[in-house]
Amino acid sequence: MNSLKFYGKRDIRYESSPKPTIQEKDDVIVKVKAAGICGSDISRYLKLGPYVKGMVYGHEFTGEIVELGSDVNAFKIGDRVAGCPALYCGTCNSCKKSEFARCENLSVIGSTYPGAYAEYVKLPAENYIKLPNEVDDDTAALIEPSAVVVHALYKTSLQPGADVAVMGSGNIGLLAIQWAKIFGARKVFAIDIDDKKLEIAKSIGADEVINPKKGATHEQLLQLTANQGVDVAIESAGSPATSAEVFSLCKKGGSVVFLGIPYGDVKINRFYFEKIVRNELKVYGSWNAISAPFPGKEWQTTIQFMASKQIDVKPLITHRLPLQAGAEIFEQIAKKEGFIGKVILYPEKDGNIT
């Protein structure tokens, strides 16, 4: 089958790979219809390289079931499904407490197991969720990153009437804006240094936008909130600078939740750090998108709100490409050639896709 394999930093290749086969009684093989490029895929492509050289890459996907293990009764051939890419060990202390996101041996496909940038992918039956007709393939390809956001917001005390700041208007940040509104936020403030991203943020529900290039972020926010700050600040930019600055956005007793991964040391100067102590902030880390019962309510909640069109991912998608264009688009992202938002790859299509 055709696939994208990850060999090293800035080295992804469109090559043939063995098609997955049924080996366990609970195996399910899916024909991939659409696969999204994740920000973490890009970071590893640029900075870290693969876990396993030559591994089939990718983990955000949707598709159609083509083969079932002998013990699988919950699905049938032809079912449209979303796939949760996380693989937990089931034996560590966290797994024994059903805290799957904290599994000591947690992995995802595309890292140490073959991923979704391919014509076919295999996972255990429990990793799949059936899709309603109201959720199309493009939308379903973003169920996993959406579930990542919901997993984080469930940790906070976000309630109707709260004000929320979202640091970073990449794909996760744009999803966080929509989810904050669903959770009942009164106002959502989108923060980014890219005006194009802020335009999209505004179009999908952000009430105010802030560009740090125009002045200190916290000063701009205070002007917009009567010197109060927000109830919840979401860090989704994943940079060392924003990972410190985010502490200055909350009002006293507020909450900060981290979704971004800075891939570098975070140095917090006194001004930002004292906000944690003096304002008695609650700080949450959030990892992955899974909970119990596996894969977690994050997934069903996401599907529910996508089906009702309250989560709209279409404004996020800027590129729809055949799988064979995958290596090229990764390099375009690396070189920052033009504005590139969410990229969806289609293993069974050729040529330009609109």
mmCIF file of C-alpha atoms in Angstrom:
data_model
loop_
_atom_site.group_PDB
_atom_site.id
_atom_site.type_symbol
_atom_site.label_atom_id
_atom_site.label_comp_id
_atom_site.label_asym_id
_atom_site.label_seq_id
_atom_site.Cartn_x
_atom_site.Cartn_y
_atom_site.Cartn_z
ATOM 1 C CA MET A 1 0.000 0.000 0.000
ATOM 2 C CA ASN A 2 1.065 3.633 -0.434
ATOM 3 C CA SER A 3 2.210 5.482 2.675
ATOM 4 C CA LEU A 4 4.287 8.315 4.086
ATOM 5 C CA LYS A 5 7.281 7.079 6.077
ATOM 6 C CA PHE A 6 9.263 9.196 8.520
ATOM 7 C CA TYR A 7 13.040 8.627 8.302
ATOM 8 C CA GLY A 8 14.604 11.619 10.015
ATOM 9 C CA LYS A 9 14.362 15.334 10.626
ATOM 10 C CA ARG A 10 12.853 16.887 7.483
ATOM 11 C CA ASP A 11 12.891 13.477 5.792
ATOM 12 C CA ILE A 12 9.453 12.049 4.959
ATOM 13 C CA ARG A 13 9.081 9.784 1.939
ATOM 14 C CA TYR A 14 6.120 8.544 -0.105
ATOM 15 C CA GLU A 15 6.783 4.807 -0.307
ATOM 16 C CA SER A 16 5.130 1.414 -0.368
ATOM 17 C CA SER A 17 4.478 -0.381 2.929
ATOM 18 C CA PRO A 18 2.982 -3.767 3.790
ATOM 19 C CA LYS A 19 -0.773 -3.636 4.185
ATOM 20 C CA PRO A 20 -1.780 -4.444 7.793
ATOM 21 C CA THR A 21 -3.222 -7.878 8.474
ATOM 22 C CA ILE A 22 -5.512 -9.285 11.143
ATOM 23 C CA GLN A 23 -3.353 -10.839 13.876
ATOM 24 C CA GLU A 24 -5.411 -10.455 17.050
ATOM 25 C CA LYS A 25 -9.058 -11.347 17.604
ATOM 26 C CA ASP A 26 -9.933 -7.712 18.316
ATOM 27 C CA ASP A 27 -8.058 -6.198 15.373
ATOM 28 C CA VAL A 28 -9.909 -3.877 13.006
ATOM 29 C CA ILE A 29 -8.457 -2.671 9.705
ATOM 30 C CA VAL A 30 -9.714 0.581 8.241
ATOM 31 C CA LYS A 31 -9.346 2.063 4.780
ATOM 32 C CA VAL A 32 -8.200 5.616 5.476
ATOM 33 C CA LYS A 33 -10.421 8.265 3.897
ATOM 34 C CA ALA A 34 -8.831 11.406 5.365
ATOM 35 C CA ALA A 35 -5.859 12.097 7.634
ATOM 36 C CA GLY A 36 -4.885 15.390 9.242
ATOM 37 C CA ILE A 37 -1.404 16.789 9.820
ATOM 38 C CA CYS A 38 -1.018 17.520 13.539
ATOM 39 C CA GLY A 39 1.116 20.280 15.022
ATOM 40 C CA SER A 40 3.030 17.615 16.939
ATOM 41 C CA ASP A 41 3.805 15.870 13.625
ATOM 42 C CA ILE A 42 5.327 19.101 12.369
ATOM 43 C CA SER A 43 7.357 19.678 15.552
ATOM 44 C CA ARG A 44 8.841 16.205 15.410
ATOM 45 C CA TYR A 45 9.531 16.603 11.683
ATOM 46 C CA LEU A 46 11.413 19.836 12.347
ATOM 47 C CA LYS A 47 13.142 19.187 15.664
ATOM 48 C CA LEU A 48 13.208 15.619 16.948
ATOM 49 C CA GLY A 49 12.985 13.052 14.175
ATOM 50 C CA PRO A 50 11.099 9.742 14.364
ATOM 51 C CA TYR A 51 10.778 7.341 17.264
ATOM 52 C CA VAL A 52 11.465 4.520 14.797
ATOM 53 C CA LYS A 53 13.247 5.266 11.531
ATOM 54 C CA GLY A 54 11.061 4.541 8.515
ATOM 55 C CA MET A 55 7.803 4.288 10.505
ATOM 56 C CA VAL A 56 4.531 5.048 8.720
ATOM 57 C CA TYR A 57 3.628 8.466 10.134
ATOM 58 C CA GLY A 58 0.368 10.189 11.174
ATOM 59 C CA HIS A 59 -2.334 9.676 13.795
ATOM 60 C CA GLU A 60 -5.371 11.892 13.025
ATOM 61 C CA PHE A 61 -7.709 10.008 10.710
ATOM 62 C CA THR A 62 -11.094 8.684 9.731
ATOM 63 C CA GLY A 63 -12.049 5.845 7.446
ATOM 64 C CA GLU A 64 -14.166 2.833 6.598
ATOM 65 C CA ILE A 65 -13.866 -0.647 8.121
ATOM 66 C CA VAL A 66 -12.681 -3.304 5.678
ATOM 67 C CA GLU A 67 -11.604 -6.217 7.922
ATOM 68 C CA LEU A 68 -12.561 -7.455 11.391
ATOM 69 C CA GLY A 69 -11.002 -9.814 13.912
ATOM 70 C CA SER A 70 -13.034 -12.866 14.945
ATOM 71 C CA ASP A 71 -14.104 -11.389 18.309
ATOM 72 C CA VAL A 72 -15.302 -8.028 16.956
ATOM 73 C CA ASN A 73 -19.084 -7.743 17.150
ATOM 74 C CA ALA A 74 -19.622 -4.015 17.676
ATOM 75 C CA PHE A 75 -18.797 -3.130 14.056
ATOM 76 C CA LYS A 76 -19.448 -4.403 10.564
ATOM 77 C CA ILE A 77 -17.674 -4.077 7.246
ATOM 78 C CA GLY A 78 -18.402 -0.679 5.728
ATOM 79 C CA ASP A 79 -18.927 1.217 8.984
ATOM 80 C CA ARG A 80 -17.572 4.766 8.957
ATOM 81 C CA VAL A 81 -15.396 5.339 12.013
ATOM 82 C CA ALA A 82 -13.016 7.732 13.704
ATOM 83 C CA GLY A 83 -9.903 6.192 15.196
ATOM 84 C CA CYS A 84 -8.401 7.034 18.566
ATOM 85 C CA PRO A 85 -4.648 6.662 17.969
ATOM 86 C CA ALA A 86 -3.626 6.181 21.620
ATOM 87 C CA LEU A 87 -2.339 2.818 22.833
ATOM 88 C CA TYR A 88 -2.169 2.271 26.605
ATOM 89 C CA CYS A 89 -0.411 -0.616 28.329
ATOM 90 C CA GLY A 90 -3.186 -1.630 30.764
ATOM 91 C CA THR A 91 -0.723 -2.814 33.409
ATOM 92 C CA CYS A 92 0.908 0.270 34.948
ATOM 93 C CA ASN A 93 -0.429 1.942 38.101
ATOM 94 C CA SER A 94 -2.193 4.673 36.122
ATOM 95 C CA CYS A 95 -3.916 2.207 33.824
ATOM 96 C CA LYS A 96 -5.045 0.145 36.824
ATOM 97 C CA LYS A 97 -6.797 3.306 38.049
ATOM 98 C CA SER A 98 -8.258 3.870 34.537
ATOM 99 C CA GLU A 99 -6.153 7.029 34.174
ATOM 100 C CA PHE A 100 -5.213 6.132 30.630
ATOM 101 C CA ALA A 101 -3.829 9.536 29.617
ATOM 102 C CA ARG A 102 -1.229 9.071 32.363
ATOM 103 C CA CYS A 103 -0.164 5.594 31.220
ATOM 104 C CA GLU A 104 3.544 5.130 31.846
ATOM 105 C CA ASN A 105 3.917 3.429 28.472
ATOM 106 C CA LEU A 106 1.448 5.449 26.426
ATOM 107 C CA SER A 107 2.060 5.497 22.699
ATOM 108 C CA VAL A 108 0.248 6.540 19.550
ATOM 109 C CA ILE A 109 0.223 5.105 16.085
ATOM 110 C CA GLY A 110 2.731 6.788 13.834
ATOM 111 C CA SER A 111 5.432 6.634 16.508
ATOM 112 C CA THR A 112 6.280 3.023 17.388
ATOM 113 C CA TYR A 113 3.330 1.468 15.533
ATOM 114 C CA PRO A 114 2.350 2.080 11.887
ATOM 115 C CA GLY A 115 0.289 5.232 11.493
ATOM 116 C CA ALA A 116 -2.494 6.715 9.411
ATOM 117 C CA TYR A 117 -0.625 8.352 6.526
ATOM 118 C CA ALA A 118 -1.368 5.246 4.516
ATOM 119 C CA GLU A 119 -4.119 3.537 2.568
ATOM 120 C CA TYR A 120 -4.924 1.272 5.522
ATOM 121 C CA VAL A 121 -4.410 1.356 9.286
ATOM 122 C CA LYS A 122 -4.981 -1.175 12.076
ATOM 123 C CA LEU A 123 -6.090 -0.650 15.687
ATOM 124 C CA PRO A 124 -7.935 -2.637 18.370
ATOM 125 C CA ALA A 125 -11.729 -2.453 18.114
ATOM 126 C CA GLU A 126 -12.025 -0.360 21.292
ATOM 127 C CA ASN A 127 -10.101 2.459 19.563
ATOM 128 C CA TYR A 128 -12.871 3.076 17.029
ATOM 129 C CA ILE A 129 -16.059 5.142 17.285
ATOM 130 C CA LYS A 130 -18.891 4.968 14.776
ATOM 131 C CA LEU A 131 -19.720 8.155 12.917
ATOM 132 C CA PRO A 132 -23.150 9.596 12.179
ATOM 133 C CA ASN A 133 -23.927 10.685 8.629
ATOM 134 C CA GLU A 134 -23.908 14.320 9.776
ATOM 135 C CA VAL A 135 -20.120 14.182 10.300
ATOM 136 C CA ASP A 136 -18.270 14.152 6.971
ATOM 137 C CA ASP A 137 -14.750 12.817 6.436
ATOM 138 C CA ASP A 138 -12.971 16.180 6.623
ATOM 139 C CA THR A 139 -14.667 16.956 9.921
ATOM 140 C CA ALA A 140 -14.070 13.467 11.302
ATOM 141 C CA ALA A 141 -10.340 13.786 10.606
ATOM 142 C CA LEU A 142 -10.274 16.498 13.289
ATOM 143 C CA ILE A 143 -12.128 14.555 15.989
ATOM 144 C CA GLU A 144 -8.857 13.609 17.719
ATOM 145 C CA PRO A 145 -7.477 17.176 18.086
ATOM 146 C CA SER A 146 -10.931 18.354 19.152
ATOM 147 C CA ALA A 147 -11.010 15.645 21.830
ATOM 148 C CA VAL A 148 -7.600 16.877 23.010
ATOM 149 C CA VAL A 149 -9.157 20.279 23.724
ATOM 150 C CA VAL A 150 -12.197 18.853 25.490
ATOM 151 C CA HIS A 151 -9.941 16.674 27.656
ATOM 152 C CA ALA A 152 -8.202 19.854 28.826
ATOM 153 C CA LEU A 153 -11.334 21.914 29.439
ATOM 154 C CA TYR A 154 -12.891 19.154 31.539
ATOM 155 C CA LYS A 155 -10.031 19.729 33.996
ATOM 156 C CA THR A 156 -10.919 23.387 34.553
ATOM 157 C CA SER A 157 -13.809 25.025 36.386
ATOM 158 C CA LEU A 158 -14.981 26.768 33.214
ATOM 159 C CA GLN A 159 -18.643 27.664 33.661
ATOM 160 C CA PRO A 160 -21.222 29.758 31.787
ATOM 161 C CA GLY A 161 -20.452 33.447 32.063
ATOM 162 C CA ALA A 162 -16.680 33.031 32.343
ATOM 163 C CA ASP A 163 -14.150 34.962 30.286
ATOM 164 C CA VAL A 164 -11.502 32.911 28.487
ATOM 165 C CA ALA A 165 -8.193 33.776 26.822
ATOM 166 C CA VAL A 166 -6.736 31.412 24.234
ATOM 167 C CA MET A 167 -2.997 31.903 23.708
ATOM 168 C CA GLY A 168 -2.237 30.774 20.163
ATOM 169 C CA SER A 169 -4.655 30.557 17.224
ATOM 170 C CA GLY A 170 -3.302 27.469 15.535
ATOM 171 C CA ASN A 171 -5.627 24.523 14.985
ATOM 172 C CA ILE A 172 -5.818 23.561 18.653
ATOM 173 C CA GLY A 173 -6.373 27.177 19.681
ATOM 174 C CA LEU A 174 -9.125 27.631 17.091
ATOM 175 C CA LEU A 175 -10.865 24.519 18.372
ATOM 176 C CA ALA A 176 -10.435 25.795 21.934
ATOM 177 C CA ILE A 177 -12.226 29.031 21.007
ATOM 178 C CA GLN A 178 -15.250 27.090 19.788
ATOM 179 C CA TRP A 179 -15.245 24.749 22.773
ATOM 180 C CA ALA A 180 -14.980 27.630 25.242
ATOM 181 C CA LYS A 181 -18.181 29.035 23.752
ATOM 182 C CA ILE A 182 -19.899 25.648 24.031
ATOM 183 C CA PHE A 183 -18.830 25.451 27.683
ATOM 184 C CA GLY A 184 -20.584 28.777 28.178
ATOM 185 C CA ALA A 185 -17.868 31.409 27.978
ATOM 186 C CA ARG A 186 -19.172 34.969 27.965
ATOM 187 C CA LYS A 187 -16.202 36.343 26.046
ATOM 188 C CA VAL A 188 -13.277 34.627 24.353
ATOM 189 C CA PHE A 189 -10.044 36.516 23.657
ATOM 190 C CA ALA A 190 -7.853 35.071 20.884
ATOM 191 C CA ILE A 191 -4.124 35.852 21.036
ATOM 192 C CA ASP A 192 -1.642 35.352 18.197
ATOM 193 C CA ILE A 193 1.088 37.221 16.317
ATOM 194 C CA ASP A 194 -0.405 36.220 12.933
ATOM 195 C CA ASP A 195 -3.232 38.522 11.817
ATOM 196 C CA LYS A 196 -4.502 35.910 9.347
ATOM 197 C CA LYS A 197 -4.988 33.433 12.177
ATOM 198 C CA LEU A 198 -6.723 36.113 14.211
ATOM 199 C CA GLU A 199 -9.108 36.734 11.303
ATOM 200 C CA ILE A 200 -10.071 33.060 11.367
ATOM 201 C CA ALA A 201 -10.385 33.177 15.157
ATOM 202 C CA LYS A 202 -12.798 36.084 14.866
ATOM 203 C CA SER A 203 -14.821 34.305 12.184
ATOM 204 C CA ILE A 204 -15.397 31.238 14.362
ATOM 205 C CA GLY A 205 -16.424 32.998 17.540
ATOM 206 C CA ALA A 206 -13.630 34.941 19.221
ATOM 207 C CA ASP A 207 -15.061 38.147 20.693
ATOM 208 C CA GLU A 208 -11.766 40.040 20.791
ATOM 209 C CA VAL A 209 -8.360 39.457 19.203
ATOM 210 C CA ILE A 210 -4.962 40.486 20.534
ATOM 211 C CA ASN A 211 -1.704 40.644 18.580
ATOM 212 C CA PRO A 212 1.305 40.766 20.964
ATOM 213 C CA LYS A 213 3.262 42.638 18.290
ATOM 214 C CA LYS A 214 1.075 45.660 19.055
ATOM 215 C CA GLY A 215 1.892 45.767 22.765
ATOM 216 C CA ALA A 216 2.314 43.616 25.856
ATOM 217 C CA THR A 217 -0.314 40.885 25.784
ATOM 218 C CA HIS A 218 -1.419 41.238 29.384
ATOM 219 C CA GLU A 219 -1.717 45.012 29.074
ATOM 220 C CA GLN A 220 -3.958 44.716 26.021
ATOM 221 C CA LEU A 221 -6.079 42.098 27.780
ATOM 222 C CA LEU A 222 -6.442 44.181 30.939
ATOM 223 C CA GLN A 223 -7.693 47.088 28.856
ATOM 224 C CA LEU A 224 -10.379 44.840 27.395
ATOM 225 C CA THR A 225 -11.427 43.342 30.757
ATOM 226 C CA ALA A 226 -11.612 46.436 32.993
ATOM 227 C CA ASN A 227 -8.244 45.495 34.553
ATOM 228 C CA GLN A 228 -9.608 42.137 35.705
ATOM 229 C CA GLY A 229 -8.151 39.495 33.400
ATOM 230 C CA VAL A 230 -9.908 36.242 32.525
ATOM 231 C CA ASP A 231 -11.264 33.305 34.474
ATOM 232 C CA VAL A 232 -9.490 30.691 32.343
ATOM 233 C CA ALA A 233 -6.383 31.039 30.177
ATOM 234 C CA ILE A 234 -5.554 28.299 27.667
ATOM 235 C CA GLU A 235 -1.965 27.978 26.447
ATOM 236 C CA SER A 236 -2.054 26.369 23.003
ATOM 237 C CA ALA A 237 0.809 28.172 21.239
ATOM 238 C CA GLY A 238 3.446 25.853 22.658
ATOM 239 C CA SER A 239 6.314 28.356 22.776
ATOM 240 C CA PRO A 240 8.642 29.013 25.728
ATOM 241 C CA ALA A 241 7.639 32.688 25.740
ATOM 242 C CA THR A 242 3.877 32.169 25.774
ATOM 243 C CA SER A 243 4.211 29.394 28.345
ATOM 244 C CA ALA A 244 5.412 32.068 30.772
ATOM 245 C CA GLU A 245 3.251 34.973 29.605
ATOM 246 C CA VAL A 246 0.023 33.021 30.016
ATOM 247 C CA PHE A 247 0.200 33.401 33.818
ATOM 248 C CA SER A 248 -0.363 37.150 33.482
ATOM 249 C CA LEU A 249 -3.746 36.778 31.811
ATOM 250 C CA CYS A 250 -5.879 35.449 34.680
ATOM 251 C CA LYS A 251 -7.812 37.283 37.326
ATOM 252 C CA LYS A 252 -7.231 36.315 40.955
ATOM 253 C CA GLY A 253 -8.204 32.702 41.565
ATOM 254 C CA GLY A 254 -8.260 31.961 37.842
ATOM 255 C CA SER A 255 -7.122 28.841 36.020
ATOM 256 C CA VAL A 256 -4.389 28.186 33.472
ATOM 257 C CA VAL A 257 -4.425 25.021 31.376
ATOM 258 C CA PHE A 258 -1.516 23.956 29.181
ATOM 259 C CA LEU A 259 -2.199 22.291 25.839
ATOM 260 C CA GLY A 260 0.932 23.390 23.981
ATOM 261 C CA ILE A 261 4.320 21.697 24.168
ATOM 262 C CA PRO A 262 7.183 24.244 23.997
ATOM 263 C CA TYR A 263 9.974 21.789 23.060
ATOM 264 C CA GLY A 264 12.400 24.024 24.911
ATOM 265 C CA ASP A 265 13.202 25.325 28.381
ATOM 266 C CA VAL A 266 10.606 27.688 29.797
ATOM 267 C CA LYS A 267 12.191 30.546 31.748
ATOM 268 C CA ILE A 268 9.655 32.422 33.839
ATOM 269 C CA ASN A 269 10.689 35.851 35.051
ATOM 270 C CA ARG A 270 9.568 37.127 38.420
ATOM 271 C CA PHE A 271 6.634 39.168 37.091
ATOM 272 C CA TYR A 272 4.950 36.129 35.527
ATOM 273 C CA PHE A 273 5.803 33.658 38.277
ATOM 274 C CA GLU A 274 4.468 35.873 41.039
ATOM 275 C CA LYS A 275 1.105 35.880 39.284
ATOM 276 C CA ILE A 276 0.803 32.185 40.151
ATOM 277 C CA VAL A 277 1.423 32.804 43.843
ATOM 278 C CA ARG A 278 -0.125 36.210 44.471
ATOM 279 C CA ASN A 279 -3.232 35.504 42.391
ATOM 280 C CA GLU A 280 -3.549 31.938 43.732
ATOM 281 C CA LEU A 281 -3.875 30.515 40.240
ATOM 282 C CA LYS A 282 -4.814 26.937 39.518
ATOM 283 C CA VAL A 283 -2.470 25.418 36.920
ATOM 284 C CA TYR A 284 -3.373 22.317 34.925
ATOM 285 C CA GLY A 285 -1.369 20.195 32.549
ATOM 286 C CA SER A 286 -3.339 18.257 29.954
ATOM 287 C CA TRP A 287 -2.066 15.361 27.915
ATOM 288 C CA ASN A 288 -3.703 13.456 25.089
ATOM 289 C CA ALA A 289 -7.455 12.950 24.661
ATOM 290 C CA ILE A 290 -8.392 9.782 26.514
ATOM 291 C CA SER A 291 -10.185 8.830 29.707
ATOM 292 C CA ALA A 292 -12.366 6.032 31.071
ATOM 293 C CA PRO A 293 -14.320 4.274 29.775
ATOM 294 C CA PHE A 294 -11.803 4.255 26.914
ATOM 295 C CA PRO A 295 -11.432 6.190 24.697
ATOM 296 C CA GLY A 296 -13.446 8.600 26.838
ATOM 297 C CA LYS A 297 -16.382 10.980 26.821
ATOM 298 C CA GLU A 298 -14.180 13.517 24.999
ATOM 299 C CA TRP A 299 -14.758 11.545 21.801
ATOM 300 C CA GLN A 300 -18.523 11.164 22.026
ATOM 301 C CA THR A 301 -18.875 14.803 23.091
ATOM 302 C CA THR A 302 -16.837 15.929 20.097
ATOM 303 C CA ILE A 303 -18.917 13.858 17.687
ATOM 304 C CA GLN A 304 -22.128 15.202 19.231
ATOM 305 C CA PHE A 305 -21.162 18.833 18.707
ATOM 306 C CA MET A 306 -19.678 18.227 15.277
ATOM 307 C CA ALA A 307 -22.916 16.553 14.198
ATOM 308 C CA SER A 308 -24.902 19.571 15.419
ATOM 309 C CA LYS A 309 -22.464 21.895 13.556
ATOM 310 C CA GLN A 310 -21.535 23.731 16.761
ATOM 311 C CA ILE A 311 -17.948 22.678 16.118
ATOM 312 C CA ASP A 312 -17.078 23.800 12.603
ATOM 313 C CA VAL A 313 -13.650 22.773 11.354
ATOM 314 C CA LYS A 314 -14.032 23.889 7.750
ATOM 315 C CA PRO A 315 -12.573 27.395 8.362
ATOM 316 C CA LEU A 316 -9.440 25.734 9.777
ATOM 317 C CA ILE A 317 -8.698 23.651 6.660
ATOM 318 C CA THR A 318 -6.556 25.438 4.081
ATOM 319 C CA HIS A 319 -5.110 22.514 2.101
ATOM 320 C CA ARG A 320 -6.683 19.298 0.818
ATOM 321 C CA LEU A 321 -4.047 17.126 -0.856
ATOM 322 C CA PRO A 322 -3.434 13.577 -2.065
ATOM 323 C CA LEU A 323 -1.196 11.512 0.199
ATOM 324 C CA GLN A 324 1.601 11.603 -2.394
ATOM 325 C CA ALA A 325 1.900 15.374 -1.784
ATOM 326 C CA GLY A 326 2.573 14.818 1.909
ATOM 327 C CA ALA A 327 6.359 15.138 1.877
ATOM 328 C CA GLU A 328 6.126 18.348 -0.153
ATOM 329 C CA ILE A 329 3.587 20.022 2.144
ATOM 330 C CA PHE A 330 5.626 19.145 5.250
ATOM 331 C CA GLU A 331 8.583 20.921 3.690
ATOM 332 C CA GLN A 332 6.454 23.911 2.700
ATOM 333 C CA ILE A 333 5.346 24.173 6.319
ATOM 334 C CA ALA A 334 8.980 23.952 7.442
ATOM 335 C CA LYS A 335 9.972 26.763 5.067
ATOM 336 C CA LYS A 336 6.865 28.816 5.975
ATOM 337 C CA GLU A 337 5.919 29.103 2.324
ATOM 338 C CA GLY A 338 2.578 30.873 2.402
ATOM 339 C CA PHE A 339 -0.234 30.588 4.911
ATOM 340 C CA ILE A 340 -0.921 26.961 5.823
ATOM 341 C CA GLY A 341 -3.593 26.028 8.341
ATOM 342 C CA LYS A 342 -4.978 22.533 8.729
ATOM 343 C CA VAL A 343 -3.856 20.109 6.034
ATOM 344 C CA ILE A 344 -5.940 17.059 5.157
ATOM 345 C CA LEU A 345 -4.369 14.206 3.178
ATOM 346 C CA TYR A 346 -6.379 11.682 1.146
ATOM 347 C CA PRO A 347 -4.713 8.300 0.488
ATOM 348 C CA GLU A 348 -7.178 7.204 -2.210
ATOM 349 C CA LYS A 349 -7.211 10.435 -4.260
ATOM 350 C CA ASP A 350 -4.856 11.858 -6.865
ATOM 351 C CA GLY A 351 -4.173 15.372 -8.143
ATOM 352 C CA ASN A 352 -5.592 18.623 -6.852
ATOM 353 C CA ILE A 353 -8.500 18.393 -4.435
ATOM 354 C CA THR A 354 -11.013 21.160 -3.800
#
